[in-house]
Amino acid sequence: KYTDIAGNKYESQLTEWIDNGFIKGFPDGTFKPENTITRAEFMALVNRSFGFTDTAEINYIDVLKDKWYYSDAAKATKAGYMQGYDGKLFPLDPISRQAFATVLARLTGGEAAVDDTVINNLTDGKSIPEWSKAAISTTISKGYFNGLISDAFKPEEKITRLEAVVALDRAFKSMYRAVYSK
C-alpha cells in the first residue's frame, strides 16, 4: 500500500498498525518510516493503539483547547504516561529515544531498577542521563528495541515513525500476552 515500506523487514507490523487505524501514511502514498514523530503524534498513536479514552483537566501553556492534539494530551495525562515540565508538554517537539523509553516503561508496568549490565553493554551507556537509565534498561531488557538499536542507544536522538510503531507493537503485545496468559 505504501511504497516506502514495501520489503521493509517491519512491513507486516507497520501494515497491521496502518490497517488498524493506529497510524496513517501520507497523501502522496508514502509512510515516511524514517521521519521523526512529535510528542503530539506519539500521544495520538498511543491513545489509539492502547484504547485510552478518559481525559483529565489539563492546563499546559503550550496545549491550547483549539489544537488538534488537545484531546490526546488530556487522555495521555489521565492515563499517566505523559508528563510535562515547567507548565509545558512540548507537543510539537519530536520525541527523544529516552523520553520514548520512559513512556514505554510507564505503559508496561513501570521501570525496574537500573540494570547496570544492560547500560554498561551500550557503547554510550555513560552518556545516558540518570533520569532515563531505569526506563532504558527496562525496555531494552523486555526486547522492545531488538533490531532497532545496535551497541548504542543514542538517548538524545529522536525516535522515528518506524521505531515508534515497532517498539509500541512489541510493548502492546507483551502486555496483552501477560494479561491473557493468567
XYZ file of N, CA, C and O in Angstrom:
728
model
N 0.836 -1.195 0.000
C 0.000 0.000 0.000
C 0.876 1.251 0.000
O 0.707 2.114 -0.825
N 1.808 1.352 0.939
C 2.727 2.486 0.968
C 4.046 2.068 0.328
O 4.668 1.097 0.751
N 4.449 2.810 -0.663
C 5.589 2.422 -1.491
C 6.895 2.330 -0.720
O 7.743 1.508 -1.048
N 7.062 3.125 0.312
C 8.350 3.167 1.002
C 8.463 2.198 2.186
O 9.448 2.228 2.916
N 7.473 1.329 2.374
C 7.641 0.272 3.388
C 7.611 -1.124 2.761
O 7.857 -2.105 3.447
N 7.329 -1.186 1.472
C 7.325 -2.478 0.778
C 8.711 -3.104 0.897
O 9.714 -2.468 0.600
N 8.759 -4.326 1.398
C 10.022 -5.028 1.544
C 10.777 -4.707 2.827
O 11.791 -5.335 3.116
N 10.298 -3.746 3.598
C 10.932 -3.419 4.879
C 10.770 -4.617 5.811
O 9.728 -5.266 5.823
N 11.798 -4.915 6.614
C 11.696 -6.089 7.488
C 10.582 -5.943 8.526
O 10.139 -6.930 9.097
N 10.097 -4.722 8.738
C 8.985 -4.498 9.672
C 7.682 -4.181 8.938
O 6.741 -3.677 9.533
N 7.628 -4.500 7.648
C 6.455 -4.173 6.838
C 5.158 -4.715 7.437
O 4.147 -4.017 7.484
N 5.166 -5.951 7.940
C 3.918 -6.531 8.460
C 3.440 -5.803 9.720
O 2.241 -5.574 9.880
N 4.362 -5.418 10.592
C 3.961 -4.669 11.787
C 3.420 -3.295 11.398
O 2.386 -2.861 11.917
N 4.107 -2.617 10.495
C 3.652 -1.299 10.058
C 2.287 -1.398 9.393
O 1.381 -0.612 9.695
N 2.118 -2.387 8.512
C 0.851 -2.575 7.805
C -0.277 -2.883 8.791
O -1.392 -2.367 8.648
N 0.007 -3.704 9.790
C -1.007 -4.034 10.800
C -1.472 -2.771 11.525
O -2.672 -2.563 11.733
N -0.553 -1.904 11.896
C -0.913 -0.675 12.615
C -1.640 0.308 11.696
O -2.554 0.995 12.142
N -1.261 0.351 10.436
C -1.960 1.201 9.467
C -3.382 0.663 9.267
O -4.361 1.415 9.336
N -3.499 -0.649 9.053
C -4.810 -1.267 8.819
C -5.743 -1.112 10.025
O -6.958 -1.009 9.863
N -5.183 -1.109 11.226
C -5.983 -0.937 12.443
C -6.345 0.526 12.701
O -7.072 0.825 13.642
N -5.813 1.435 11.876
C -6.128 2.847 12.034
C -5.344 3.536 13.141
O -5.700 4.636 13.561
N -4.284 2.890 13.626
C -3.488 3.482 14.706
C -2.578 4.587 14.191
O -2.273 5.534 14.898
N -2.078 4.442 12.961
C -1.185 5.429 12.354
C -1.530 5.516 10.875
O -2.014 4.542 10.289
N -1.300 6.674 10.314
C -1.648 6.899 8.911
C -0.389 7.194 8.095
O 0.619 7.624 8.622
N -0.517 6.988 6.809
C 0.526 7.385 5.870
C 0.231 8.790 5.371
O -0.598 9.505 5.947
N 0.884 9.150 4.306
C 0.749 10.489 3.752
C 0.002 10.439 2.427
O -0.008 9.407 1.752
N -0.624 11.550 2.039
C -1.417 11.579 0.800
C -0.630 11.199 -0.456
O -1.221 10.748 -1.432
N 0.689 11.333 -0.424
C 1.480 11.006 -1.609
C 1.781 9.503 -1.736
O 2.554 9.094 -2.585
N 1.148 8.680 -0.861
C 1.326 7.235 -0.947
C 2.559 6.713 -0.219
O 2.958 5.569 -0.416
N 3.145 7.550 0.625
C 4.308 7.118 1.400
C 3.961 7.062 2.886
O 2.989 7.672 3.343
N 4.783 6.334 3.630
C 4.639 6.238 5.082
C 5.692 7.086 5.794
O 5.471 7.535 6.909
N 6.820 7.298 5.152
C 7.942 8.062 5.705
C 8.418 7.449 7.034
O 8.386 8.094 8.078
N 8.869 6.186 6.989
C 9.249 5.482 8.212
C 10.407 6.109 8.972
O 10.493 5.956 10.190
N 11.266 6.849 8.285
C 12.429 7.446 8.947
C 12.168 8.855 9.481
O 13.030 9.436 10.125
N 10.974 9.396 9.225
C 10.636 10.705 9.784
C 10.517 10.604 11.298
O 10.126 9.563 11.828
N 10.803 11.700 11.980
C 10.615 11.718 13.429
C 9.126 11.811 13.729
O 8.303 12.074 12.840
N 8.787 11.599 14.985
C 7.394 11.671 15.422
C 7.329 12.682 16.566
O 8.172 12.654 17.468
N 6.376 13.609 16.487
C 6.266 14.611 17.551
C 5.618 13.986 18.779
O 4.981 12.925 18.703
N 5.755 14.675 19.879
C 5.133 14.199 21.119
C 3.609 14.141 20.963
O 2.967 13.231 21.463
N 3.031 15.091 20.224
C 1.582 15.088 19.980
C 1.176 13.888 19.129
O 0.206 13.183 19.441
N 1.911 13.638 18.046
C 1.616 12.475 17.195
C 1.776 11.183 17.990
O 0.985 10.243 17.845
N 2.786 11.143 18.832
C 3.032 9.971 19.662
C 1.872 9.732 20.630
O 1.412 8.602 20.791
N 1.372 10.798 21.271
C 0.232 10.641 22.189
C -0.980 10.102 21.439
O -1.680 9.216 21.934
N -1.222 10.617 20.245
C -2.358 10.138 19.441
C -2.182 8.664 19.109
O -3.135 7.874 19.206
N -0.977 8.270 18.746
C -0.667 6.878 18.410
C -0.897 5.961 19.609
O -1.541 4.912 19.495
N -0.398 6.347 20.765
C -0.566 5.534 21.978
C -2.040 5.465 22.368
O -2.562 4.382 22.663
N -2.727 6.588 22.354
C -4.145 6.595 22.745
C -4.978 5.699 21.849
O -5.835 4.946 22.335
N -4.735 5.757 20.539
C -5.499 4.908 19.613
C -5.161 3.439 19.819
O -6.049 2.590 19.851
N -3.881 3.118 19.933
C -3.476 1.711 19.999
C -3.792 1.067 21.346
O -4.152 -0.101 21.398
N -3.664 1.813 22.423
C -3.931 1.258 23.747
C -5.382 1.492 24.189
O -5.793 1.021 25.239
N -6.141 2.238 23.397
C -7.562 2.440 23.689
C -7.853 3.418 24.812
O -8.895 3.319 25.459
N -6.972 4.374 25.062
C -7.218 5.363 26.116
C -8.246 6.377 25.636
O -8.081 6.988 24.580
N -9.320 6.553 26.422
C -10.373 7.498 26.048
C -10.706 8.490 27.155
O -11.238 9.560 26.880
N -10.415 8.155 28.413
C -10.714 9.062 29.525
C -9.767 10.256 29.482
O -8.599 10.111 29.123
N -10.282 11.412 29.867
C -9.472 12.628 29.830
C -9.317 13.231 31.219
O -10.135 12.989 32.107
N -8.283 14.012 31.396
C -8.049 14.767 32.626
C -8.112 16.246 32.276
O -7.918 16.637 31.123
N -8.374 17.070 33.269
C -8.267 18.515 33.072
C -6.787 18.830 32.920
O -5.977 18.364 33.725
N -6.440 19.574 31.897
C -5.035 19.938 31.707
C -4.912 21.446 31.529
O -5.858 22.100 31.087
N -3.773 21.972 31.886
C -3.551 23.410 31.710
C -2.095 23.704 31.337
O -1.474 24.593 31.889
N -1.582 22.934 30.385
C -0.253 23.217 29.861
C -0.332 24.486 29.022
O -1.263 24.639 28.221
N 0.639 25.363 29.178
C 0.579 26.636 28.457
C 0.821 26.483 26.955
O 0.500 27.376 26.184
N 1.329 25.318 26.544
C 1.576 25.098 25.113
C 0.594 24.096 24.491
O 0.814 23.603 23.394
N -0.509 23.803 25.199
C -1.555 22.922 24.663
C -2.880 23.675 24.781
O -3.538 23.640 25.816
N -3.239 24.358 23.708
C -4.454 25.159 23.704
C -5.641 24.323 23.253
O -5.498 23.399 22.440
N -6.826 24.658 23.763
C -8.035 23.863 23.503
C -8.387 23.742 22.029
O -9.017 22.782 21.622
N -7.961 24.690 21.207
C -8.332 24.646 19.794
C -7.348 23.838 18.940
O -7.521 23.731 17.734
N -6.344 23.237 19.539
C -5.361 22.457 18.788
C -5.832 21.011 18.637
O -6.478 20.459 19.525
N -5.475 20.384 17.515
C -5.916 19.004 17.241
C -5.456 18.028 18.317
O -6.085 16.994 18.549
N -4.378 18.314 18.990
C -3.791 17.383 19.955
C -4.259 17.606 21.395
O -3.850 16.887 22.292
N -5.130 18.592 21.618
C -5.579 18.885 22.988
C -6.203 17.641 23.643
O -5.852 17.271 24.758
N -7.114 16.997 22.935
C -7.799 15.818 23.479
C -6.806 14.683 23.756
O -6.897 14.006 24.789
N -5.854 14.477 22.845
C -4.852 13.428 23.065
C -3.968 13.747 24.266
O -3.601 12.849 25.023
N -3.648 15.016 24.455
C -2.846 15.411 25.628
C -3.634 15.157 26.913
O -3.072 14.679 27.910
N -4.932 15.443 26.894
C -5.776 15.209 28.068
C -5.900 13.714 28.376
O -5.909 13.295 29.539
N -5.962 12.891 27.335
C -6.020 11.433 27.514
C -4.681 10.896 28.037
O -4.651 10.048 28.927
N -3.580 11.389 27.471
C -2.246 10.939 27.881
C -1.969 11.300 29.336
O -1.370 10.520 30.083
N -2.423 12.477 29.740
C -2.241 12.918 31.120
C -3.063 12.044 32.061
O -2.565 11.593 33.096
N -4.305 11.780 31.693
C -5.185 10.932 32.518
C -4.610 9.528 32.638
O -4.600 8.939 33.729
N -4.106 8.973 31.538
C -3.544 7.613 31.559
C -2.210 7.569 32.310
O -1.755 6.495 32.689
N -1.591 8.737 32.494
C -0.388 8.819 33.312
C 0.918 8.510 32.607
O 1.959 8.413 33.255
N 0.889 8.385 31.294
C 2.136 8.030 30.618
C 2.906 9.241 30.093
O 4.074 9.128 29.764
N 2.267 10.400 30.001
C 2.975 11.612 29.566
C 2.892 12.651 30.670
O 1.835 12.845 31.271
N 4.020 13.274 30.905
C 4.076 14.337 31.901
C 4.872 15.482 31.312
O 5.860 15.265 30.619
N 4.425 16.666 31.593
C 5.161 17.830 31.140
C 6.082 18.318 32.235
O 6.187 17.706 33.307
N 6.739 19.413 31.958
C 7.533 20.070 32.983
C 7.564 21.556 32.674
O 7.343 21.969 31.531
N 7.747 22.351 33.710
C 7.716 23.809 33.583
C 6.406 24.296 32.972
O 6.388 25.273 32.224
N 5.307 23.595 33.263
C 3.999 24.005 32.770
C 3.761 23.740 31.297
O 2.787 24.213 30.724
N 4.678 22.983 30.670
C 4.556 22.708 29.237
C 4.592 21.209 28.967
O 5.166 20.446 29.730
N 3.996 20.814 27.846
C 4.017 19.424 27.406
C 4.869 19.248 26.145
O 5.188 18.140 25.769
N 5.218 20.337 25.486
C 6.075 20.324 24.294
C 5.516 19.418 23.189
O 6.221 18.569 22.664
N 4.238 19.593 22.822
C 3.585 18.679 21.887
C 4.181 18.654 20.479
O 4.103 17.627 19.809
N 4.767 19.745 20.028
C 5.257 19.798 18.654
C 6.733 19.433 18.528
O 7.269 19.391 17.428
N 7.374 19.130 19.659
C 8.769 18.689 19.624
C 8.827 17.207 19.273
O 8.005 16.424 19.771
N 9.799 16.806 18.467
C 9.986 15.366 18.235
C 10.339 14.688 19.555
O 11.022 15.281 20.397
N 9.861 13.463 19.745
C 10.122 12.754 20.998
C 11.492 12.069 20.918
O 11.832 11.459 19.904
N 12.267 12.201 21.988
C 13.599 11.597 22.025
C 13.492 10.115 22.381
O 12.489 9.660 22.935
N 14.545 9.394 22.093
C 14.579 7.963 22.420
C 14.411 7.739 23.921
O 13.720 6.822 24.341
N 15.077 8.574 24.756
C 14.988 8.353 26.195
C 13.597 8.696 26.729
O 13.086 7.999 27.610
N 12.953 9.727 26.190
C 11.580 10.036 26.603
C 10.639 8.924 26.150
O 9.731 8.508 26.881
N 10.860 8.426 24.951
C 10.061 7.320 24.415
C 10.207 6.083 25.307
O 9.215 5.440 25.666
N 11.437 5.740 25.691
C 11.670 4.583 26.564
C 10.978 4.778 27.908
O 10.409 3.832 28.469
N 10.993 6.001 28.418
C 10.338 6.299 29.697
C 8.834 6.050 29.593
O 8.224 5.436 30.473
N 8.238 6.498 28.497
C 6.807 6.285 28.290
C 6.505 4.795 28.113
O 5.543 4.272 28.688
N 7.320 4.092 27.337
C 7.122 2.646 27.159
C 7.150 1.926 28.505
O 6.331 1.042 28.756
N 8.090 2.288 29.351
C 8.180 1.664 30.673
C 6.908 1.958 31.482
O 6.349 1.056 32.110
N 6.441 3.197 31.448
C 5.212 3.554 32.187
C 4.011 2.770 31.660
O 3.153 2.345 32.431
N 3.946 2.611 30.351
C 2.808 1.908 29.742
C 2.787 0.416 30.087
O 1.733 -0.204 30.065
N 3.944 -0.151 30.372
C 4.038 -1.604 30.528
C 4.431 -2.036 31.938
O 5.129 -3.023 32.111
N 3.985 -1.298 32.923
C 4.176 -1.749 34.295
C 5.247 -1.042 35.083
O 5.523 -1.413 36.218
N 5.856 -0.047 34.519
C 6.822 0.732 35.270
C 8.249 0.296 35.048
O 8.531 -0.722 34.429
N 9.138 1.095 35.583
C 10.559 0.853 35.428
C 11.042 -0.101 36.501
O 10.676 0.030 37.661
N 11.858 -1.034 36.093
C 12.558 -1.864 37.068
C 13.759 -1.042 37.531
O 14.025 0.042 37.011
N 14.481 -1.558 38.491
C 15.715 -0.886 38.906
C 16.664 -0.866 37.715
O 16.554 -1.695 36.816
N 17.577 0.069 37.726
C 18.557 0.157 36.645
C 19.340 -1.145 36.569
O 19.841 -1.642 37.573
N 19.397 -1.711 35.381
C 20.217 -2.906 35.150
C 21.540 -2.415 34.585
O 21.653 -2.103 33.404
N 22.544 -2.331 35.469
C 23.839 -1.794 35.063
C 24.476 -2.604 33.939
O 25.179 -2.045 33.101
N 24.215 -3.897 33.897
C 24.787 -4.726 32.842
C 24.276 -4.276 31.480
O 25.054 -4.149 30.530
N 22.976 -4.017 31.385
C 22.391 -3.554 30.124
C 22.986 -2.203 29.736
O 23.411 -2.010 28.591
N 23.033 -1.279 30.673
C 23.564 0.061 30.399
C 25.047 -0.006 30.040
O 25.495 0.630 29.081
N 25.817 -0.798 30.783
C 27.267 -0.895 30.529
C 27.586 -1.585 29.204
O 28.668 -1.396 28.658
N 26.652 -2.394 28.686
C 26.853 -3.049 27.390
C 26.649 -2.086 26.221
O 26.975 -2.417 25.086
N 26.099 -0.919 26.491
C 25.907 0.094 25.456
C 27.175 0.934 25.355
O 27.722 1.353 26.380
N 27.626 1.195 24.139
C 28.838 1.993 23.976
C 28.650 3.421 24.476
O 29.616 4.087 24.821
N 27.407 3.895 24.537
C 27.131 5.238 25.040
C 26.459 5.217 26.415
O 25.861 6.199 26.836
N 26.563 4.092 27.120
C 25.923 3.942 28.428
C 26.284 5.025 29.428
O 25.446 5.473 30.203
N 27.521 5.473 29.398
C 27.971 6.513 30.336
C 27.341 7.872 30.036
O 27.277 8.735 30.909
N 26.844 8.063 28.827
C 26.241 9.355 28.465
C 24.727 9.384 28.706
O 24.093 10.421 28.501
N 24.166 8.272 29.158
C 22.719 8.232 29.404
C 22.426 8.914 30.740
O 23.008 8.547 31.762
N 21.538 9.909 30.736
C 21.223 10.617 31.976
C 20.603 9.684 33.019
O 19.892 8.735 32.685
N 20.874 9.984 34.269
C 20.365 9.177 35.387
C 18.850 8.999 35.303
O 18.348 7.914 35.558
N 18.122 10.074 34.944
C 16.656 10.028 34.972
C 16.068 9.017 33.995
O 14.940 8.553 34.185
N 16.808 8.644 32.954
C 16.233 7.721 31.968
C 16.878 6.337 31.974
O 16.437 5.457 31.237
N 17.894 6.123 32.804
C 18.606 4.834 32.803
C 17.699 3.651 33.122
O 17.771 2.617 32.465
N 16.856 3.781 34.137
C 15.982 2.664 34.525
C 15.021 2.311 33.393
O 14.839 1.133 33.071
N 14.414 3.321 32.777
C 13.461 3.076 31.684
C 14.168 2.453 30.490
O 13.651 1.512 29.873
N 15.342 2.961 30.157
C 16.079 2.435 29.012
C 16.489 0.987 29.264
O 16.274 0.119 28.411
N 17.027 0.695 30.445
C 17.441 -0.688 30.709
C 16.236 -1.620 30.778
O 16.297 -2.753 30.302
N 15.109 -1.134 31.309
C 13.885 -1.948 31.382
C 13.369 -2.283 29.982
O 13.076 -3.442 29.679
N 13.270 -1.280 29.122
C 12.694 -1.516 27.793
C 13.634 -2.323 26.903
O 13.160 -3.117 26.087
N 14.930 -2.159 27.072
C 15.876 -2.999 26.321
C 15.762 -4.447 26.808
O 15.696 -5.378 25.998
N 15.710 -4.635 28.130
C 15.603 -5.990 28.694
C 14.336 -6.704 28.234
O 14.342 -7.919 28.047
N 13.261 -5.952 28.056
C 11.996 -6.534 27.607
C 11.974 -6.799 26.098
O 11.016 -7.368 25.593
N 13.023 -6.376 25.395
C 13.133 -6.672 23.977
C 12.440 -5.694 23.046
O 12.348 -5.940 21.844
N 11.964 -4.586 23.569
C 11.213 -3.645 22.738
C 12.069 -2.991 21.657
O 11.546 -2.547 20.644
N 13.387 -2.930 21.885
C 14.273 -2.277 20.927
C 15.116 -3.265 20.126
O 16.009 -2.852 19.401
N 14.815 -4.566 20.238
C 15.584 -5.568 19.481
C 15.571 -5.220 17.995
O 14.514 -5.003 17.412
N 16.766 -5.172 17.416
C 16.890 -4.876 15.996
C 16.795 -3.393 15.657
O 17.105 -2.998 14.539
N 16.353 -2.587 16.604
C 16.206 -1.153 16.354
C 17.441 -0.373 16.808
O 17.665 0.742 16.364
N 18.179 -0.970 17.746
C 19.427 -0.346 18.200
C 20.530 -1.385 18.056
O 20.264 -2.584 18.061
N 21.743 -0.916 17.935
C 22.868 -1.848 17.863
C 23.578 -1.821 19.207
O 23.018 -2.242 20.207
N 24.772 -1.284 19.251
C 25.513 -1.273 20.503
C 25.419 0.072 21.220
O 26.047 0.278 22.247
N 24.637 1.004 20.686
C 24.445 2.320 21.302
C 22.957 2.638 21.341
O 22.214 2.263 20.444
N 22.531 3.331 22.383
C 21.119 3.688 22.496
C 20.817 5.066 21.889
O 19.733 5.287 21.375
N 21.765 5.970 21.954
C 21.598 7.332 21.417
C 20.376 8.018 22.047
O 19.387 8.308 21.368
N 20.430 8.256 23.367
C 19.261 8.748 24.106
C 18.699 10.081 23.633
O 17.494 10.295 23.719
N 19.542 10.943 23.106
C 19.087 12.264 22.677
C 18.498 12.254 21.263
O 17.805 13.185 20.879
N 18.794 11.199 20.485
C 18.258 11.136 19.125
C 16.745 11.041 19.167
O 16.162 10.546 20.125
N 16.127 11.481 18.098
C 14.667 11.452 18.024
C 14.213 10.110 17.462
O 14.828 9.562 16.559
N 13.134 9.602 17.996
C 12.584 8.308 17.573
C 11.946 8.493 16.190
O 11.402 9.553 15.898
N 12.027 7.480 15.357
C 11.402 7.555 14.036
C 10.005 6.939 14.084
O 9.656 6.217 15.029
N 9.241 7.191 13.052
C 7.890 6.609 12.960
C 7.974 5.091 12.985
O 7.193 4.428 13.664
N 8.933 4.524 12.255
C 9.099 3.071 12.229
C 9.435 2.551 13.624
O 8.805 1.605 14.105
N 10.408 3.154 14.290
C 10.805 2.699 15.629
C 9.648 2.802 16.615
O 9.453 1.902 17.438
N 8.887 3.882 16.536
C 7.753 4.060 17.441
C 6.736 2.936 17.269
O 6.278 2.336 18.247
N 6.387 2.636 16.027
C 5.396 1.586 15.777
C 5.919 0.216 16.211
O 5.220 -0.528 16.899
N 7.132 -0.121 15.836
C 7.673 -1.450 16.144
C 7.800 -1.657 17.655
O 7.363 -2.676 18.189
N 8.385 -0.684 18.360
C 8.554 -0.829 19.812
C 7.205 -0.822 20.533
O 6.980 -1.611 21.455
N 6.283 0.052 20.107
C 4.943 0.065 20.717
C 4.203 -1.241 20.456
O 3.516 -1.758 21.337
N 4.335 -1.777 19.253
C 3.702 -3.048 18.909
C 4.194 -4.149 19.847
O 3.403 -4.929 20.379
N 5.490 -4.200 20.067
C 6.062 -5.214 20.968
C 5.579 -5.016 22.397
O 5.250 -5.978 23.086
N 5.551 -3.766 22.856
C 5.095 -3.477 24.216
C 3.628 -3.858 24.377
O 3.243 -4.520 25.344
N 2.813 -3.449 23.405
C 1.379 -3.725 23.426
C 1.136 -5.236 23.472
O 0.388 -5.740 24.298
N 1.792 -5.967 22.589
C 1.582 -7.423 22.520
C 2.122 -8.137 23.743
O 1.519 -9.108 24.205
N 3.218 -7.668 24.321
C 3.740 -8.313 25.531
C 2.799 -8.076 26.705
O 2.588 -8.969 27.529
N 2.203 -6.893 26.784
C 1.245 -6.612 27.856
C 0.035 -7.518 27.748
O -0.422 -8.074 28.736
N -0.497 -7.645 26.544
C -1.713 -8.432 26.379
C -1.450 -9.929 26.469
O -2.313 -10.661 26.916
N -0.268 -10.349 26.102
C 0.101 -11.761 26.331
C 0.109 -12.041 27.824
O -0.387 -13.057 28.278
N 0.661 -11.116 28.594
C 0.738 -11.286 30.051
C -0.677 -11.330 30.655
O -0.953 -12.153 31.525
N -1.570 -10.478 30.165
C -2.937 -10.439 30.683
C -3.694 -11.725 30.353
O -4.364 -12.303 31.191
N -3.545 -12.186 29.108
C -4.324 -13.349 28.669
C -3.712 -14.682 29.050
O -4.334 -15.711 28.914
N -2.481 -14.674 29.560
C -1.879 -15.943 29.950
C -2.161 -16.274 31.408
O -1.795 -17.319 31.888
N -2.835 -15.345 32.103
C -3.137 -15.573 33.531
C -4.361 -16.446 33.689
O -5.263 -16.461 32.931
